[in-house]
Amino acid sequence: MYNMINKNGYLVINVHVNSDSPLGMVYRIRNKIKNKNIANTMSLSCIETELKESGFKIEKVMFYSFYPRTGPWLGLLASKLIIPIEKICRFLKIPEKFAQSFILVCRPT
C-alpha cells in the first residue's frame, strides 16, 4: 500500500471490530474457546504498530458505534436502539476506546 499511495495521499482504514470493545472481547474469548479464529479483531495500538512499521503515520482516529452487532436477533428493534444507545454512551462519557469500530486517516511518512 505504501508504494501505491502518492506522497501527499491518504490511507483511510475502517476497523469494524475493535478488540478493546465489549464485542471484540467476546469475539476473542470465543476464538480461544473454539481454538480457531472465527472473527478477527484489532486494537488501535496493534494497528498503530503495523502502520508505523509500514511507513505510515496516523493523523486522525474516529471511534464510532457503541451499539454491538445484534444480527437478526432484534430485527427492527435494533435499528430503533442504535441512536439512543449512542447518545447515552456519549452522555455518560464512555471512553471512546470501547466503541466497536474506528476509522483511521493515515499518511505516508
Short mmCIF file of N, CA, C and O in Angstrom, two decimals:
data_model
loop_
_atom_site.label_atom_id
_atom_site.label_comp_id
_atom_site.label_asym_id
_atom_site.label_seq_id
_atom_site.Cartn_x
_atom_site.Cartn_y
_atom_site.Cartn_z
N MET A 1 0.82 -1.19 0.00
CA MET A 1 0.00 0.00 0.00
C MET A 1 0.87 1.26 0.00
O MET A 1 0.54 2.22 -0.65
N TYR A 2 1.95 1.21 0.76
CA TYR A 2 2.81 2.37 0.87
C TYR A 2 3.29 2.82 -0.51
O TYR A 2 3.28 4.01 -0.82
N ASN A 3 3.69 1.88 -1.33
CA ASN A 3 4.21 2.21 -2.66
C ASN A 3 3.12 2.66 -3.64
O ASN A 3 3.44 3.24 -4.66
N MET A 4 1.89 2.39 -3.31
CA MET A 4 0.79 2.75 -4.20
C MET A 4 0.20 4.13 -3.90
O MET A 4 -0.52 4.68 -4.72
N ILE A 5 0.51 4.68 -2.74
CA ILE A 5 -0.08 5.95 -2.33
C ILE A 5 0.87 7.10 -2.65
O ILE A 5 2.06 7.05 -2.33
N ASN A 6 0.31 8.12 -3.26
CA ASN A 6 1.05 9.33 -3.55
C ASN A 6 1.61 9.92 -2.26
O ASN A 6 1.00 9.79 -1.20
N LYS A 7 2.74 10.57 -2.35
CA LYS A 7 3.39 11.18 -1.19
C LYS A 7 2.44 12.08 -0.41
O LYS A 7 2.51 12.19 0.81
N ASN A 8 1.54 12.76 -1.12
CA ASN A 8 0.57 13.65 -0.48
C ASN A 8 -0.80 12.99 -0.27
O ASN A 8 -1.76 13.65 0.08
N GLY A 9 -0.86 11.69 -0.51
CA GLY A 9 -2.13 10.97 -0.41
C GLY A 9 -2.43 10.51 1.01
O GLY A 9 -1.65 10.71 1.94
N TYR A 10 -3.59 9.89 1.14
CA TYR A 10 -4.05 9.40 2.42
C TYR A 10 -4.43 7.93 2.32
O TYR A 10 -4.85 7.46 1.26
N LEU A 11 -4.32 7.24 3.42
CA LEU A 11 -4.81 5.88 3.56
C LEU A 11 -5.90 5.95 4.63
O LEU A 11 -5.65 6.42 5.74
N VAL A 12 -7.11 5.52 4.29
CA VAL A 12 -8.22 5.52 5.25
C VAL A 12 -8.57 4.06 5.55
O VAL A 12 -8.78 3.26 4.64
N ILE A 13 -8.59 3.74 6.83
CA ILE A 13 -8.84 2.36 7.27
C ILE A 13 -10.05 2.35 8.20
O ILE A 13 -10.14 3.16 9.12
N ASN A 14 -10.97 1.42 7.96
CA ASN A 14 -12.14 1.25 8.81
C ASN A 14 -12.01 -0.10 9.52
O ASN A 14 -12.07 -1.14 8.88
N VAL A 15 -11.80 -0.06 10.83
CA VAL A 15 -11.70 -1.28 11.63
C VAL A 15 -13.08 -1.55 12.21
O VAL A 15 -13.59 -0.77 13.01
N HIS A 16 -13.68 -2.66 11.81
CA HIS A 16 -15.06 -2.96 12.19
C HIS A 16 -15.22 -3.56 13.57
O HIS A 16 -16.27 -3.42 14.18
N VAL A 17 -14.21 -4.28 14.06
CA VAL A 17 -14.32 -4.85 15.40
C VAL A 17 -13.06 -4.52 16.20
O VAL A 17 -12.03 -5.16 16.07
N ASN A 18 -13.18 -3.49 17.00
CA ASN A 18 -12.12 -3.05 17.90
C ASN A 18 -11.97 -4.11 18.99
O ASN A 18 -12.93 -4.44 19.69
N SER A 19 -10.78 -4.65 19.15
CA SER A 19 -10.58 -5.72 20.14
C SER A 19 -10.76 -5.23 21.57
O SER A 19 -10.95 -6.03 22.49
N ASP A 20 -10.73 -3.91 21.81
CA ASP A 20 -10.95 -3.36 23.14
C ASP A 20 -12.42 -3.12 23.45
O ASP A 20 -12.77 -2.78 24.58
N SER A 21 -13.30 -3.29 22.47
CA SER A 21 -14.73 -3.11 22.69
C SER A 21 -15.31 -4.35 23.36
O SER A 21 -14.71 -5.43 23.31
N PRO A 22 -16.48 -4.24 23.99
CA PRO A 22 -17.10 -5.43 24.58
C PRO A 22 -17.30 -6.55 23.56
O PRO A 22 -17.01 -7.71 23.86
N LEU A 23 -17.75 -6.21 22.35
CA LEU A 23 -17.94 -7.24 21.33
C LEU A 23 -16.59 -7.86 20.94
O LEU A 23 -16.48 -9.07 20.77
N GLY A 24 -15.57 -7.04 20.82
CA GLY A 24 -14.24 -7.54 20.49
C GLY A 24 -13.73 -8.51 21.55
O GLY A 24 -13.13 -9.54 21.23
N MET A 25 -14.00 -8.20 22.82
CA MET A 25 -13.59 -9.08 23.90
C MET A 25 -14.33 -10.42 23.82
O MET A 25 -13.73 -11.48 24.00
N VAL A 26 -15.63 -10.36 23.53
CA VAL A 26 -16.43 -11.58 23.37
C VAL A 26 -15.88 -12.41 22.20
O VAL A 26 -15.72 -13.63 22.32
N TYR A 27 -15.58 -11.77 21.09
CA TYR A 27 -15.04 -12.48 19.93
C TYR A 27 -13.71 -13.16 20.26
O TYR A 27 -13.47 -14.30 19.87
N ARG A 28 -12.84 -12.46 20.97
CA ARG A 28 -11.54 -13.05 21.31
C ARG A 28 -11.71 -14.24 22.24
O ARG A 28 -11.03 -15.26 22.09
N ILE A 29 -12.61 -14.14 23.22
CA ILE A 29 -12.88 -15.27 24.12
C ILE A 29 -13.44 -16.44 23.33
O ILE A 29 -13.01 -17.59 23.51
N ARG A 30 -14.39 -16.17 22.45
CA ARG A 30 -14.97 -17.24 21.62
C ARG A 30 -13.90 -17.89 20.74
O ARG A 30 -13.87 -19.11 20.61
N ASN A 31 -13.00 -17.10 20.19
CA ASN A 31 -11.91 -17.66 19.38
C ASN A 31 -11.05 -18.62 20.22
O ASN A 31 -10.65 -19.68 19.74
N LYS A 32 -10.77 -18.22 21.47
CA LYS A 32 -9.95 -19.08 22.33
C LYS A 32 -10.68 -20.36 22.72
O LYS A 32 -10.09 -21.44 22.72
N ILE A 33 -11.96 -20.24 23.05
CA ILE A 33 -12.74 -21.41 23.43
C ILE A 33 -12.83 -22.41 22.28
O ILE A 33 -12.66 -23.60 22.46
N LYS A 34 -13.10 -21.90 21.08
CA LYS A 34 -13.23 -22.77 19.91
C LYS A 34 -11.88 -23.16 19.32
O LYS A 34 -11.81 -23.98 18.42
N ASN A 35 -10.81 -22.52 19.83
CA ASN A 35 -9.45 -22.79 19.36
C ASN A 35 -9.28 -22.55 17.85
O ASN A 35 -8.55 -23.26 17.18
N LYS A 36 -9.99 -21.56 17.35
CA LYS A 36 -9.81 -21.12 15.97
C LYS A 36 -10.29 -19.69 15.84
O LYS A 36 -11.08 -19.21 16.64
N ASN A 37 -9.81 -19.02 14.81
CA ASN A 37 -10.15 -17.62 14.60
C ASN A 37 -11.45 -17.52 13.81
O ASN A 37 -11.44 -17.57 12.59
N ILE A 38 -12.55 -17.35 14.53
CA ILE A 38 -13.87 -17.23 13.89
C ILE A 38 -14.10 -15.80 13.43
O ILE A 38 -14.67 -15.56 12.39
N ALA A 39 -13.64 -14.85 14.24
CA ALA A 39 -13.82 -13.43 13.92
C ALA A 39 -12.54 -12.68 14.24
O ALA A 39 -11.93 -12.88 15.28
N ASN A 40 -12.13 -11.81 13.33
CA ASN A 40 -10.93 -11.00 13.53
C ASN A 40 -11.27 -9.75 14.31
O ASN A 40 -12.32 -9.15 14.13
N THR A 41 -10.34 -9.36 15.17
CA THR A 41 -10.45 -8.10 15.89
C THR A 41 -9.10 -7.40 15.81
O THR A 41 -8.08 -8.05 15.55
N MET A 42 -9.10 -6.09 16.04
CA MET A 42 -7.83 -5.37 16.03
C MET A 42 -7.95 -4.16 16.95
O MET A 42 -8.96 -3.47 16.94
N SER A 43 -6.92 -3.93 17.73
CA SER A 43 -6.90 -2.76 18.61
C SER A 43 -6.19 -1.61 17.92
O SER A 43 -5.42 -1.81 16.98
N LEU A 44 -6.41 -0.42 18.44
CA LEU A 44 -5.74 0.75 17.90
C LEU A 44 -4.23 0.62 18.06
O LEU A 44 -3.47 0.91 17.14
N SER A 45 -3.78 0.16 19.21
CA SER A 45 -2.32 0.06 19.43
C SER A 45 -1.68 -0.95 18.48
O SER A 45 -0.58 -0.73 17.98
N CYS A 46 -2.38 -2.05 18.19
CA CYS A 46 -1.85 -3.06 17.26
C CYS A 46 -1.73 -2.49 15.84
O CYS A 46 -0.70 -2.63 15.20
N ILE A 47 -2.78 -1.85 15.38
CA ILE A 47 -2.74 -1.33 14.01
C ILE A 47 -1.77 -0.15 13.92
O ILE A 47 -1.12 0.04 12.90
N GLU A 48 -1.64 0.60 15.01
CA GLU A 48 -0.68 1.71 15.02
C GLU A 48 0.75 1.19 14.82
O GLU A 48 1.52 1.75 14.05
N THR A 49 1.08 0.09 15.48
CA THR A 49 2.40 -0.53 15.33
C THR A 49 2.61 -1.00 13.89
O THR A 49 3.65 -0.74 13.29
N GLU A 50 1.61 -1.67 13.35
CA GLU A 50 1.69 -2.18 11.97
C GLU A 50 1.88 -1.03 10.97
O GLU A 50 2.69 -1.13 10.05
N LEU A 51 1.13 0.03 11.16
CA LEU A 51 1.22 1.17 10.24
C LEU A 51 2.60 1.84 10.33
O LEU A 51 3.18 2.19 9.31
N LYS A 52 3.09 2.01 11.54
CA LYS A 52 4.40 2.65 11.73
C LYS A 52 5.48 1.82 11.04
O LYS A 52 6.34 2.37 10.35
N GLU A 53 5.43 0.51 11.21
CA GLU A 53 6.42 -0.37 10.58
C GLU A 53 6.30 -0.35 9.06
O GLU A 53 7.27 -0.65 8.35
N SER A 54 5.11 0.01 8.55
CA SER A 54 4.88 0.05 7.11
C SER A 54 5.10 1.43 6.51
O SER A 54 4.84 1.65 5.33
N GLY A 55 5.51 2.39 7.34
CA GLY A 55 5.82 3.72 6.83
C GLY A 55 4.67 4.71 6.85
O GLY A 55 4.68 5.69 6.11
N PHE A 56 3.66 4.48 7.71
CA PHE A 56 2.52 5.39 7.80
C PHE A 56 2.44 6.01 9.17
O PHE A 56 2.86 5.44 10.17
N LYS A 57 1.84 7.20 9.21
CA LYS A 57 1.59 7.90 10.46
C LYS A 57 0.09 8.15 10.55
O LYS A 57 -0.53 8.61 9.58
N ILE A 58 -0.49 7.86 11.70
CA ILE A 58 -1.92 8.12 11.91
C ILE A 58 -2.10 9.61 12.17
O ILE A 58 -1.48 10.17 13.06
N GLU A 59 -2.96 10.22 11.37
CA GLU A 59 -3.25 11.65 11.56
C GLU A 59 -4.53 11.88 12.35
O GLU A 59 -4.66 12.88 13.03
N LYS A 60 -5.48 10.94 12.23
CA LYS A 60 -6.76 11.13 12.92
C LYS A 60 -7.38 9.77 13.20
O LYS A 60 -7.30 8.86 12.38
N VAL A 61 -8.00 9.64 14.38
CA VAL A 61 -8.74 8.44 14.75
C VAL A 61 -10.15 8.87 15.12
O VAL A 61 -10.33 9.81 15.90
N MET A 62 -11.14 8.20 14.57
CA MET A 62 -12.54 8.49 14.87
C MET A 62 -13.22 7.19 15.31
O MET A 62 -13.39 6.28 14.51
N PHE A 63 -13.56 7.12 16.58
CA PHE A 63 -14.26 5.95 17.11
C PHE A 63 -15.76 6.13 16.89
O PHE A 63 -16.28 7.23 16.96
N TYR A 64 -16.45 5.03 16.62
CA TYR A 64 -17.90 5.09 16.45
C TYR A 64 -18.51 3.73 16.77
O TYR A 64 -17.83 2.72 16.83
N SER A 65 -19.80 3.73 17.00
CA SER A 65 -20.61 2.53 17.16
C SER A 65 -20.38 1.81 18.49
O SER A 65 -19.67 0.82 18.56
N PHE A 66 -21.02 2.31 19.53
CA PHE A 66 -21.02 1.61 20.80
C PHE A 66 -22.02 0.46 20.78
O PHE A 66 -21.88 -0.50 21.50
N TYR A 67 -23.04 0.60 19.96
CA TYR A 67 -24.07 -0.43 19.87
C TYR A 67 -23.49 -1.67 19.19
O TYR A 67 -23.01 -1.61 18.07
N PRO A 68 -23.51 -2.82 19.87
CA PRO A 68 -22.91 -4.04 19.29
C PRO A 68 -23.77 -4.62 18.18
O PRO A 68 -24.97 -4.38 18.10
N ARG A 69 -23.15 -5.40 17.35
CA ARG A 69 -23.87 -6.09 16.29
C ARG A 69 -24.82 -7.10 16.93
O ARG A 69 -24.41 -7.91 17.75
N THR A 70 -26.06 -7.04 16.55
CA THR A 70 -27.04 -7.99 17.09
C THR A 70 -27.56 -8.92 16.01
O THR A 70 -28.34 -9.82 16.30
N GLY A 71 -27.13 -8.68 14.79
CA GLY A 71 -27.58 -9.54 13.69
C GLY A 71 -29.09 -9.54 13.59
O GLY A 71 -29.75 -8.55 13.89
N PRO A 72 -29.66 -10.65 13.20
CA PRO A 72 -31.12 -10.72 13.02
C PRO A 72 -31.89 -10.88 14.33
O PRO A 72 -33.11 -10.86 14.33
N TRP A 73 -31.20 -11.02 15.46
CA TRP A 73 -31.88 -11.31 16.73
C TRP A 73 -32.90 -10.26 17.13
O TRP A 73 -33.95 -10.59 17.64
N LEU A 74 -32.59 -9.00 16.94
CA LEU A 74 -33.50 -7.95 17.38
C LEU A 74 -34.27 -7.29 16.24
O LEU A 74 -35.12 -6.45 16.48
N GLY A 75 -33.94 -7.67 15.02
CA GLY A 75 -34.68 -7.17 13.87
C GLY A 75 -34.83 -5.66 13.85
O GLY A 75 -33.86 -4.91 14.04
N LEU A 76 -36.07 -5.21 13.66
CA LEU A 76 -36.36 -3.78 13.55
C LEU A 76 -36.04 -3.02 14.83
O LEU A 76 -35.68 -1.85 14.80
N LEU A 77 -36.16 -3.70 15.97
CA LEU A 77 -35.85 -3.05 17.24
C LEU A 77 -34.42 -2.54 17.27
O LEU A 77 -34.14 -1.46 17.79
N ALA A 78 -33.49 -3.28 16.68
CA ALA A 78 -32.08 -2.87 16.65
C ALA A 78 -31.93 -1.51 15.99
O ALA A 78 -31.19 -0.65 16.49
N SER A 79 -32.63 -1.29 14.89
CA SER A 79 -32.49 0.00 14.19
C SER A 79 -33.05 1.15 15.03
O SER A 79 -32.62 2.28 14.88
N LYS A 80 -33.99 0.86 15.92
CA LYS A 80 -34.55 1.90 16.78
C LYS A 80 -33.68 2.15 18.02
O LYS A 80 -33.79 3.18 18.65
N LEU A 81 -32.80 1.20 18.35
CA LEU A 81 -31.95 1.33 19.54
C LEU A 81 -30.62 2.01 19.27
O LEU A 81 -30.01 2.56 20.18
N ILE A 82 -30.16 1.97 18.03
CA ILE A 82 -28.82 2.46 17.72
C ILE A 82 -28.58 3.90 18.18
O ILE A 82 -27.65 4.17 18.93
N ILE A 83 -29.40 4.82 17.73
CA ILE A 83 -29.17 6.24 18.05
C ILE A 83 -29.32 6.51 19.55
O ILE A 83 -28.44 7.16 20.13
N PRO A 84 -30.38 6.01 20.23
CA PRO A 84 -30.45 6.27 21.67
C PRO A 84 -29.25 5.70 22.44
O PRO A 84 -28.73 6.36 23.35
N ILE A 85 -28.79 4.52 22.10
CA ILE A 85 -27.66 3.93 22.80
C ILE A 85 -26.39 4.74 22.55
O ILE A 85 -25.60 4.98 23.47
N GLU A 86 -26.20 5.19 21.31
CA GLU A 86 -25.03 6.03 21.01
C GLU A 86 -25.08 7.32 21.83
O GLU A 86 -24.07 7.74 22.40
N LYS A 87 -26.24 7.94 21.92
CA LYS A 87 -26.38 9.19 22.68
C LYS A 87 -26.13 8.96 24.17
O LYS A 87 -25.48 9.77 24.82
N ILE A 88 -26.66 7.86 24.70
CA ILE A 88 -26.45 7.55 26.12
C ILE A 88 -24.97 7.34 26.41
O ILE A 88 -24.44 7.85 27.40
N CYS A 89 -24.29 6.60 25.56
CA CYS A 89 -22.86 6.35 25.76
C CYS A 89 -22.06 7.64 25.72
O CYS A 89 -21.14 7.84 26.52
N ARG A 90 -22.41 8.53 24.79
CA ARG A 90 -21.71 9.83 24.72
C ARG A 90 -22.01 10.67 25.95
O ARG A 90 -21.12 11.31 26.51
N PHE A 91 -23.29 10.67 26.37
CA PHE A 91 -23.69 11.43 27.56
C PHE A 91 -22.97 10.93 28.80
O PHE A 91 -22.52 11.72 29.64
N LEU A 92 -22.85 9.62 28.95
CA LEU A 92 -22.18 9.02 30.10
C LEU A 92 -20.66 9.08 29.99
O LEU A 92 -19.96 8.64 30.90
N LYS A 93 -20.19 9.62 28.87
CA LYS A 93 -18.75 9.75 28.62
C LYS A 93 -18.02 8.41 28.69
O LYS A 93 -16.93 8.30 29.27
N ILE A 94 -18.65 7.38 28.11
CA ILE A 94 -17.99 6.08 27.99
C ILE A 94 -16.75 6.31 27.14
O ILE A 94 -16.83 6.92 26.07
N PRO A 95 -15.59 5.87 27.59
CA PRO A 95 -14.37 6.11 26.80
C PRO A 95 -14.51 5.59 25.37
O PRO A 95 -14.99 4.47 25.15
N GLU A 96 -14.12 6.41 24.43
CA GLU A 96 -14.24 6.05 23.02
C GLU A 96 -13.52 4.76 22.69
O GLU A 96 -13.91 4.05 21.79
N LYS A 97 -12.46 4.44 23.42
CA LYS A 97 -11.70 3.23 23.10
C LYS A 97 -12.55 1.97 23.23
O LYS A 97 -12.16 0.91 22.77
N PHE A 98 -13.73 2.06 23.84
CA PHE A 98 -14.63 0.92 23.96
C PHE A 98 -15.65 0.84 22.83
O PHE A 98 -16.48 -0.06 22.81
N ALA A 99 -15.60 1.78 21.90
CA ALA A 99 -16.51 1.72 20.75
C ALA A 99 -16.16 0.50 19.90
O ALA A 99 -15.02 0.04 19.88
N GLN A 100 -17.16 -0.01 19.23
CA GLN A 100 -16.96 -1.23 18.44
C GLN A 100 -16.06 -1.01 17.23
O GLN A 100 -15.33 -1.90 16.82
N SER A 101 -16.10 0.18 16.66
CA SER A 101 -15.37 0.41 15.41
C SER A 101 -14.61 1.73 15.46
O SER A 101 -14.91 2.60 16.28
N PHE A 102 -13.64 1.85 14.56
CA PHE A 102 -12.94 3.13 14.43
C PHE A 102 -12.38 3.28 13.02
O PHE A 102 -12.15 2.30 12.32
N ILE A 103 -12.22 4.52 12.63
CA ILE A 103 -11.67 4.87 11.31
C ILE A 103 -10.36 5.60 11.55
O ILE A 103 -10.25 6.45 12.43
N LEU A 104 -9.36 5.25 10.74
CA LEU A 104 -8.06 5.89 10.82
C LEU A 104 -7.78 6.63 9.53
O LEU A 104 -8.06 6.12 8.43
N VAL A 105 -7.25 7.83 9.65
CA VAL A 105 -6.77 8.59 8.50
C VAL A 105 -5.25 8.64 8.65
O VAL A 105 -4.74 9.12 9.65
N CYS A 106 -4.54 8.10 7.67
CA CYS A 106 -3.08 7.96 7.75
C CYS A 106 -2.41 8.59 6.53
O CYS A 106 -3.02 8.71 5.48
N ARG A 107 -1.15 8.94 6.73
CA ARG A 107 -0.34 9.48 5.64
C ARG A 107 1.00 8.76 5.62
O ARG A 107 1.50 8.35 6.65
N PRO A 108 1.58 8.66 4.44
CA PRO A 108 2.94 8.09 4.37
C PRO A 108 3.92 9.04 5.07
O PRO A 108 3.76 10.25 4.99
N THR A 109 4.89 8.46 5.76
CA THR A 109 5.88 9.31 6.46
C THR A 109 7.03 9.63 5.51
O THR A 109 7.23 9.02 4.51
#
